Amino acid sequence: MTEQNGKTTDGKKKVCIVGSGNWGSAIAKVVGNNVKSLDEFETEVKMWVFEEEINGRKLTEIINTDHENVKYLPGHKIPENVIAVPDLIDSAKDADIYIFVIPHQFLPKVCQQLVGNIKSTALGVSLIKGFTMKEGGGIALISSEVENTLKIPCAVLMGANIANEVASENYCEATIGINNKDQGLLLKKLFQADYFRIVVCEDEDTVELCGALKNIVATGAGFADGLGYGDNTKAAVIRLGLMEMVKFCEAFYHGSTQSTFLESCGVADLVTTCYAGRNRKVAAAFVKSGKTIEELEKEMLNGQKLQGPPTAEEVNFMLKSKNMEDRFPMFTAVHKICKGDLPVEEFINCLKNHPEHM
């Protein structure tokens, strides 16, 4: 391998992970181990870490010395070839593939910082679940935000993936949504492991939409749990929520295919999140504690961010502007409950009176 002006000339792809939370650290383990044995990629992976102090030590120092993210993924080793970098621009320098895995609220600012500092030939992959709000009552996909700001294509990876279980190498699946077949095969090599199996799907928008919308449904599942209802009720929440997910895709993103909802990004991710995700957990505590969503997020998540409530707000922003709230009663109820505009006890009436039953 030769170098010119600090850049490799053997065609190997440099990978940068933009984010280092719970899911970012878990995916760093997968990718870090994979690139060691794949000819297509450089063995060093840089990971941007928002610098914090943990017991008097910098988090980047802990990751690079002890090879463990003790705050967001304790108990799991990160490969030594994954290098934690506190400066975003330094971490992103000369990369060919950017894996975006940060809370979706922070993405616009991060993308703006990267403008002018990345290759025009680079490829993005979003593991982020949510939307960005646009003027006039619209919302945009996270992948579109990356593409429009950085002028590079952006695929998505979504699936039934609880980060700690992936890090423990429990068998699971994920879906890569991408329109370019060759790039899809390259990304499959980068992410797939014996315990982390990848299906590539060309229905990119639907893959991403499922990943975002299921967090709203999971918040509703948490409300049902907190109110003391059982698995029959949760099954109804999941089914009615899935119906609203399908209807939303059909209404706003023409070209969605029903089969995509049967991939890991669809019904599998929905079921997993409604039983085991942080949105369900915090929503249940919201009912029982009487505290606000914001208070519980700070108390329960150790610096992680919820995605269900802000995604419900973003979706409602769009539905309200188009006078379509009544067509998506669960999405609407979750938003209003999170905002304190509707008593949580009304959530069950939302299920009973759902248009699906009329």
Tab-separated table of C-alpha atoms in Angstrom:
chain	number	residue	atom	x	y	z
A	1	MET	CA	0.000	0.000	0.000
A	2	THR	CA	1.355	3.449	-0.918
A	3	GLU	CA	0.333	6.895	0.217
A	4	GLN	CA	0.229	10.256	-1.505
A	5	ASN	CA	-0.413	13.390	0.577
A	6	GLY	CA	-1.742	11.195	3.370
A	7	LYS	CA	-4.245	9.404	1.131
A	8	THR	CA	-4.144	5.712	0.296
A	9	THR	CA	-3.884	4.811	-3.379
A	10	ASP	CA	-4.810	1.122	-3.309
A	11	GLY	CA	-8.562	1.700	-3.629
A	12	LYS	CA	-9.449	0.568	-0.129
A	13	LYS	CA	-12.403	2.393	1.395
A	14	LYS	CA	-11.992	4.441	4.569
A	15	VAL	CA	-14.897	4.205	7.000
A	16	CYS	CA	-15.990	6.874	9.470
A	17	ILE	CA	-18.669	6.346	12.114
A	18	VAL	CA	-20.388	9.629	12.944
A	19	GLY	CA	-21.657	8.992	16.452
A	20	SER	CA	-20.725	6.839	19.434
A	21	GLY	CA	-23.793	6.277	21.581
A	22	ASN	CA	-25.348	2.937	22.425
A	23	TRP	CA	-26.135	1.915	18.825
A	24	GLY	CA	-23.089	3.669	17.367
A	25	SER	CA	-20.758	1.753	19.659
A	26	ALA	CA	-22.507	-1.548	18.888
A	27	ILE	CA	-22.201	-1.007	15.151
A	28	ALA	CA	-18.559	0.006	15.652
A	29	LYS	CA	-17.927	-3.481	17.010
A	30	VAL	CA	-19.517	-5.093	13.943
A	31	VAL	CA	-17.795	-2.862	11.392
A	32	GLY	CA	-14.460	-2.763	13.219
A	33	ASN	CA	-14.212	-6.541	13.271
A	34	ASN	CA	-15.391	-6.913	9.668
A	35	VAL	CA	-12.867	-4.562	8.039
A	36	LYS	CA	-9.961	-6.533	9.505
A	37	SER	CA	-10.584	-9.334	7.030
A	38	LEU	CA	-12.118	-7.541	4.027
A	39	ASP	CA	-9.903	-6.402	1.148
A	40	GLU	CA	-12.303	-3.627	0.158
A	41	PHE	CA	-11.788	-1.577	3.341
A	42	GLU	CA	-8.999	-0.006	5.337
A	43	THR	CA	-8.552	-1.637	8.704
A	44	GLU	CA	-8.651	1.611	10.706
A	45	VAL	CA	-12.116	2.979	11.408
A	46	LYS	CA	-12.471	6.462	12.884
A	47	MET	CA	-15.418	7.130	15.180
A	48	TRP	CA	-16.502	10.649	16.072
A	49	VAL	CA	-17.131	10.914	19.805
A	50	PHE	CA	-18.794	13.881	21.461
A	51	GLU	CA	-16.244	14.453	24.205
A	52	GLU	CA	-17.323	13.909	27.798
A	53	GLU	CA	-15.537	13.355	31.094
A	54	ILE	CA	-16.210	10.096	32.916
A	55	ASN	CA	-14.733	9.916	36.409
A	56	GLY	CA	-12.072	12.448	35.487
A	57	ARG	CA	-11.082	10.790	32.194
A	58	LYS	CA	-11.987	11.832	28.671
A	59	LEU	CA	-14.341	9.408	26.964
A	60	THR	CA	-12.137	9.278	23.845
A	61	GLU	CA	-9.154	8.319	26.003
A	62	ILE	CA	-11.148	5.554	27.678
A	63	ILE	CA	-12.309	4.147	24.320
A	64	ASN	CA	-8.841	4.294	22.773
A	65	THR	CA	-7.095	2.848	25.855
A	66	ASP	CA	-9.618	0.448	27.363
A	67	HIS	CA	-11.554	-0.173	24.123
A	68	GLU	CA	-14.918	0.180	25.826
A	69	ASN	CA	-17.564	2.901	25.751
A	70	VAL	CA	-18.150	2.797	29.495
A	71	LYS	CA	-21.010	5.303	29.365
A	72	TYR	CA	-23.165	4.135	26.459
A	73	LEU	CA	-22.211	0.464	25.949
A	74	PRO	CA	-20.550	-0.785	29.140
A	75	GLY	CA	-19.358	-4.361	29.299
A	76	HIS	CA	-18.637	-4.720	25.572
A	77	LYS	CA	-15.242	-4.379	23.940
A	78	ILE	CA	-14.822	-2.202	20.872
A	79	PRO	CA	-12.157	-3.434	18.420
A	80	GLU	CA	-8.741	-1.761	18.792
A	81	ASN	CA	-8.808	-0.633	15.161
A	82	VAL	CA	-11.761	1.675	15.940
A	83	ILE	CA	-10.221	5.017	16.871
A	84	ALA	CA	-12.255	7.533	18.870
A	85	VAL	CA	-11.766	11.110	17.623
A	86	PRO	CA	-13.262	14.128	19.446
A	87	ASP	CA	-13.118	16.503	16.454
A	88	LEU	CA	-15.797	15.884	13.831
A	89	ILE	CA	-13.768	17.186	10.888
A	90	ASP	CA	-10.690	15.190	11.866
A	91	SER	CA	-12.717	12.006	12.169
A	92	ALA	CA	-14.337	12.544	8.772
A	93	LYS	CA	-11.184	13.459	6.851
A	94	ASP	CA	-10.719	11.483	3.607
A	95	ALA	CA	-13.420	8.937	4.453
A	96	ASP	CA	-15.246	7.115	1.660
A	97	ILE	CA	-18.161	5.779	3.714
A	98	TYR	CA	-19.892	7.711	6.494
A	99	ILE	CA	-22.071	5.813	8.946
A	100	PHE	CA	-24.413	8.343	10.565
A	101	VAL	CA	-25.664	7.147	13.950
A	102	ILE	CA	-26.553	10.122	16.154
A	103	PRO	CA	-29.871	11.360	17.593
A	104	HIS	CA	-31.772	12.749	14.631
A	105	GLN	CA	-32.211	16.136	16.302
A	106	PHE	CA	-28.463	16.751	15.950
A	107	LEU	CA	-28.055	15.772	12.299
A	108	PRO	CA	-28.618	19.165	10.592
A	109	LYS	CA	-25.877	20.841	12.633
A	110	VAL	CA	-23.467	17.941	12.056
A	111	CYS	CA	-24.103	17.971	8.296
A	112	GLN	CA	-23.501	21.717	8.124
A	113	GLN	CA	-20.122	21.240	9.799
A	114	LEU	CA	-19.183	18.575	7.266
A	115	VAL	CA	-20.016	20.708	4.217
A	116	GLY	CA	-16.847	21.243	2.212
A	117	ASN	CA	-14.919	18.703	4.292
A	118	ILE	CA	-15.828	15.425	2.600
A	119	LYS	CA	-15.154	13.748	-0.740
A	120	SER	CA	-17.696	14.233	-3.512
A	121	THR	CA	-17.396	10.490	-4.208
A	122	ALA	CA	-18.306	9.472	-0.648
A	123	LEU	CA	-21.317	7.375	0.348
A	124	GLY	CA	-23.457	7.888	3.432
A	125	VAL	CA	-25.388	5.293	5.426
A	126	SER	CA	-27.977	6.468	7.936
A	127	LEU	CA	-28.814	4.379	10.980
A	128	ILE	CA	-30.837	7.335	12.306
A	129	LYS	CA	-34.563	7.058	12.926
A	130	GLY	CA	-36.652	10.203	12.597
A	131	PHE	CA	-37.464	13.142	10.328
A	132	THR	CA	-36.566	16.776	9.928
A	133	MET	CA	-39.306	19.408	9.760
A	134	LYS	CA	-39.493	21.738	6.779
A	135	GLU	CA	-41.148	25.098	6.337
A	136	GLY	CA	-44.740	24.935	5.160
A	137	GLY	CA	-45.721	21.868	7.198
A	138	GLY	CA	-43.618	19.195	5.517
A	139	ILE	CA	-41.077	16.687	6.777
A	140	ALA	CA	-37.982	15.238	5.138
A	141	LEU	CA	-36.266	11.882	5.483
A	142	ILE	CA	-32.942	11.855	7.309
A	143	SER	CA	-31.240	10.362	4.234
A	144	SER	CA	-32.557	13.283	2.175
A	145	GLU	CA	-31.094	15.734	4.683
A	146	VAL	CA	-27.692	14.086	4.211
A	147	GLU	CA	-28.009	13.973	0.432
A	148	ASN	CA	-29.221	17.554	0.043
A	149	THR	CA	-26.691	19.057	2.449
A	150	LEU	CA	-23.587	17.015	1.627
A	151	LYS	CA	-24.383	16.235	-2.033
A	152	ILE	CA	-23.619	12.532	-1.633
A	153	PRO	CA	-25.925	9.494	-1.905
A	154	CYS	CA	-27.160	8.114	1.421
A	155	ALA	CA	-28.440	4.589	2.067
A	156	VAL	CA	-30.200	3.468	5.254
A	157	LEU	CA	-29.815	0.538	7.637
A	158	MET	CA	-32.838	-0.328	9.789
A	159	GLY	CA	-33.956	-3.429	11.648
A	160	ALA	CA	-34.959	-5.200	14.826
A	161	ASN	CA	-31.696	-4.341	16.536
A	162	ILE	CA	-31.478	-3.684	20.273
A	163	ALA	CA	-27.917	-2.374	20.587
A	164	ASN	CA	-26.873	-4.408	23.631
A	165	GLU	CA	-28.095	-7.619	21.996
A	166	VAL	CA	-26.149	-6.871	18.810
A	167	ALA	CA	-23.054	-6.147	20.898
A	168	SER	CA	-23.597	-9.476	22.707
A	169	GLU	CA	-23.657	-11.151	19.270
A	170	ASN	CA	-27.190	-12.459	19.670
A	171	TYR	CA	-28.507	-13.455	16.247
A	172	CYS	CA	-30.507	-10.732	14.498
A	173	GLU	CA	-31.314	-9.277	11.087
A	174	ALA	CA	-31.229	-5.846	9.499
A	175	THR	CA	-32.307	-4.264	6.217
A	176	ILE	CA	-30.203	-1.986	4.031
A	177	GLY	CA	-32.305	0.281	1.845
A	178	ILE	CA	-30.419	1.469	-1.229
A	179	ASN	CA	-31.206	1.977	-4.910
A	180	ASN	CA	-27.692	1.234	-6.218
A	181	LYS	CA	-27.139	-2.536	-6.369
A	182	ASP	CA	-23.324	-2.427	-6.418
A	183	GLN	CA	-23.171	-0.044	-3.474
A	184	GLY	CA	-25.700	-2.227	-1.677
A	185	LEU	CA	-23.465	-5.282	-2.035
A	186	LEU	CA	-20.476	-3.286	-0.749
A	187	LEU	CA	-22.424	-2.148	2.305
A	188	LYS	CA	-23.657	-5.685	2.935
A	189	LYS	CA	-20.025	-6.813	3.160
A	190	LEU	CA	-19.242	-3.976	5.556
A	191	PHE	CA	-22.085	-4.738	7.971
A	192	GLN	CA	-22.918	-8.447	7.718
A	193	ALA	CA	-21.632	-10.869	10.355
A	194	ASP	CA	-22.528	-14.415	11.358
A	195	TYR	CA	-24.866	-13.010	13.997
A	196	PHE	CA	-25.940	-9.880	12.080
A	197	ARG	CA	-27.535	-10.850	8.781
A	198	ILE	CA	-28.304	-8.261	6.129
A	199	VAL	CA	-30.969	-8.122	3.407
A	200	VAL	CA	-30.558	-5.412	0.750
A	201	CYS	CA	-33.800	-3.778	-0.373
A	202	GLU	CA	-34.295	-1.245	-3.165
A	203	ASP	CA	-37.409	0.244	-1.506
A	204	GLU	CA	-35.185	2.708	0.336
A	205	ASP	CA	-37.816	5.225	1.460
A	206	THR	CA	-40.072	2.605	3.012
A	207	VAL	CA	-37.151	1.018	4.871
A	208	GLU	CA	-36.347	4.390	6.413
A	209	LEU	CA	-39.963	5.322	7.106
A	210	CYS	CA	-40.528	2.084	9.021
A	211	GLY	CA	-37.524	2.809	11.215
A	212	ALA	CA	-38.871	6.231	12.146
A	213	LEU	CA	-42.589	5.564	12.474
A	214	LYS	CA	-42.309	2.452	14.635
A	215	ASN	CA	-40.977	4.578	17.506
A	216	ILE	CA	-44.316	6.405	17.649
A	217	VAL	CA	-46.140	3.081	17.915
A	218	ALA	CA	-43.695	1.863	20.582
A	219	THR	CA	-44.485	4.953	22.642
A	220	GLY	CA	-48.150	3.999	22.419
A	221	ALA	CA	-47.275	0.455	23.501
A	222	GLY	CA	-45.573	1.947	26.540
A	223	PHE	CA	-48.698	3.920	27.400
A	224	ALA	CA	-50.720	0.694	27.280
A	225	ASP	CA	-48.190	-1.047	29.527
A	226	GLY	CA	-48.186	1.827	31.987
A	227	LEU	CA	-51.979	1.773	32.148
A	228	GLY	CA	-51.846	-1.889	33.161
A	229	TYR	CA	-53.070	-3.568	29.994
A	230	GLY	CA	-51.648	-6.872	28.828
A	231	ASP	CA	-50.289	-8.523	25.698
A	232	ASN	CA	-53.652	-8.643	23.914
A	233	THR	CA	-53.831	-4.859	24.083
A	234	LYS	CA	-50.230	-4.501	22.987
A	235	ALA	CA	-50.942	-6.768	20.008
A	236	ALA	CA	-53.762	-4.396	19.037
A	237	VAL	CA	-51.423	-1.413	19.389
A	238	ILE	CA	-48.886	-3.123	17.126
A	239	ARG	CA	-51.468	-4.095	14.496
A	240	LEU	CA	-53.209	-0.720	14.384
A	241	GLY	CA	-49.851	1.046	14.464
A	242	LEU	CA	-48.633	-1.029	11.537
A	243	MET	CA	-51.777	-0.109	9.624
A	244	GLU	CA	-51.040	3.589	10.174
A	245	MET	CA	-47.415	3.073	9.107
A	246	VAL	CA	-48.558	1.455	5.858
A	247	LYS	CA	-51.172	4.151	5.261
A	248	PHE	CA	-48.602	6.919	5.898
A	249	CYS	CA	-46.177	5.427	3.377
A	250	GLU	CA	-48.935	5.041	0.798
A	251	ALA	CA	-50.174	8.598	1.323
A	252	PHE	CA	-46.874	10.451	1.231
A	253	TYR	CA	-44.251	8.179	-0.376
A	254	HIS	CA	-45.709	6.608	-3.489
A	255	GLY	CA	-43.978	3.463	-4.657
A	256	SER	CA	-43.836	1.680	-1.309
A	257	THR	CA	-44.160	-2.082	-1.638
A	258	GLN	CA	-46.060	-4.190	0.897
A	259	SER	CA	-43.273	-6.790	1.033
A	260	THR	CA	-40.889	-4.250	2.604
A	261	PHE	CA	-43.026	-4.231	5.754
A	262	LEU	CA	-42.228	-7.948	6.157
A	263	GLU	CA	-38.474	-7.278	6.249
A	264	SER	CA	-36.564	-6.752	9.502
A	265	CYS	CA	-37.011	-2.984	9.116
A	266	GLY	CA	-40.781	-3.432	9.230
A	267	VAL	CA	-42.860	-5.713	11.436
A	268	ALA	CA	-39.822	-7.267	13.168
A	269	ASP	CA	-38.430	-3.901	14.272
A	270	LEU	CA	-41.911	-2.783	15.297
A	271	VAL	CA	-42.507	-5.821	17.531
A	272	THR	CA	-39.047	-5.641	19.113
A	273	THR	CA	-39.332	-1.949	19.911
A	274	CYS	CA	-42.835	-2.302	21.347
A	275	TYR	CA	-41.552	-4.895	23.820
A	276	ALA	CA	-37.954	-3.899	24.548
A	277	GLY	CA	-37.142	-0.394	23.328
A	278	ARG	CA	-36.411	2.759	25.311
A	279	ASN	CA	-39.506	4.520	23.931
A	280	ARG	CA	-41.766	1.834	25.402
A	281	LYS	CA	-39.891	1.907	28.700
A	282	VAL	CA	-40.063	5.669	29.172
A	283	ALA	CA	-43.686	5.890	28.006
A	284	ALA	CA	-44.714	3.290	30.614
A	285	ALA	CA	-42.893	5.274	33.306
A	286	PHE	CA	-44.626	8.435	32.077
A	287	VAL	CA	-48.000	6.915	32.931
A	288	LYS	CA	-46.965	5.604	36.344
A	289	SER	CA	-44.778	8.468	37.590
A	290	GLY	CA	-46.678	11.561	36.520
A	291	LYS	CA	-43.381	13.096	35.400
A	292	THR	CA	-42.829	14.686	31.985
A	293	ILE	CA	-41.223	12.882	29.072
A	294	GLU	CA	-38.278	15.287	29.280
A	295	GLU	CA	-37.713	14.573	32.983
A	296	LEU	CA	-37.830	10.829	32.455
A	297	GLU	CA	-35.458	10.977	29.485
A	298	LYS	CA	-32.852	12.635	31.704
A	299	GLU	CA	-33.444	10.259	34.613
A	300	MET	CA	-33.646	6.954	32.769
A	301	LEU	CA	-31.511	7.065	29.632
A	302	ASN	CA	-28.012	8.026	30.796
A	303	GLY	CA	-27.590	10.662	28.101
A	304	GLN	CA	-29.404	8.772	25.327
A	305	LYS	CA	-32.266	10.434	23.478
A	306	LEU	CA	-35.836	9.329	22.866
A	307	GLN	CA	-37.010	9.244	19.266
A	308	GLY	CA	-40.714	8.422	19.621
A	309	PRO	CA	-42.037	11.730	21.043
A	310	PRO	CA	-40.079	14.026	18.691
A	311	THR	CA	-40.953	11.830	15.701
A	312	ALA	CA	-44.628	12.003	16.693
A	313	GLU	CA	-44.303	15.796	16.789
A	314	GLU	CA	-42.676	15.880	13.356
A	315	VAL	CA	-45.335	13.621	11.835
A	316	ASN	CA	-48.110	15.657	13.471
A	317	PHE	CA	-46.570	18.836	12.054
A	318	MET	CA	-47.144	17.385	8.604
A	319	LEU	CA	-50.556	15.805	9.284
A	320	LYS	CA	-51.931	18.987	10.843
A	321	SER	CA	-50.789	21.117	7.909
A	322	LYS	CA	-52.675	18.779	5.552
A	323	ASN	CA	-55.745	18.442	7.804
A	324	MET	CA	-55.161	14.680	8.088
A	325	GLU	CA	-54.851	14.121	11.836
A	326	ASP	CA	-58.104	12.135	11.987
A	327	ARG	CA	-56.772	9.635	9.438
A	328	PHE	CA	-53.900	8.726	11.782
A	329	PRO	CA	-55.515	8.652	15.234
A	330	MET	CA	-52.763	6.687	16.995
A	331	PHE	CA	-49.961	8.908	15.700
A	332	THR	CA	-52.027	11.945	16.675
A	333	ALA	CA	-52.926	10.645	20.139
A	334	VAL	CA	-49.308	9.781	20.974
A	335	HIS	CA	-48.225	13.312	20.053
A	336	LYS	CA	-50.993	14.978	22.069
A	337	ILE	CA	-50.353	12.807	25.127
A	338	CYS	CA	-46.621	13.524	25.038
A	339	LYS	CA	-47.368	17.242	24.839
A	340	GLY	CA	-49.887	17.108	27.694
A	341	ASP	CA	-52.824	18.032	25.456
A	342	LEU	CA	-54.631	14.712	25.964
A	343	PRO	CA	-54.927	12.554	29.124
A	344	VAL	CA	-53.029	9.309	28.698
A	345	GLU	CA	-56.157	7.366	29.705
A	346	GLU	CA	-57.682	8.458	26.389
A	347	PHE	CA	-55.152	6.321	24.508
A	348	ILE	CA	-57.298	3.203	24.924
A	349	ASN	CA	-60.334	5.050	23.554
A	350	CYS	CA	-58.181	5.874	20.536
A	351	LEU	CA	-57.790	2.119	19.984
A	352	LYS	CA	-61.468	1.330	20.579
A	353	ASN	CA	-62.645	4.046	18.184
A	354	HIS	CA	-59.956	3.525	15.548
A	355	PRO	CA	-61.313	3.884	11.958
A	356	GLU	CA	-60.071	0.351	11.326
A	357	HIS	CA	-62.974	-0.820	13.509
A	358	MET	CA	-65.661	1.374	11.981
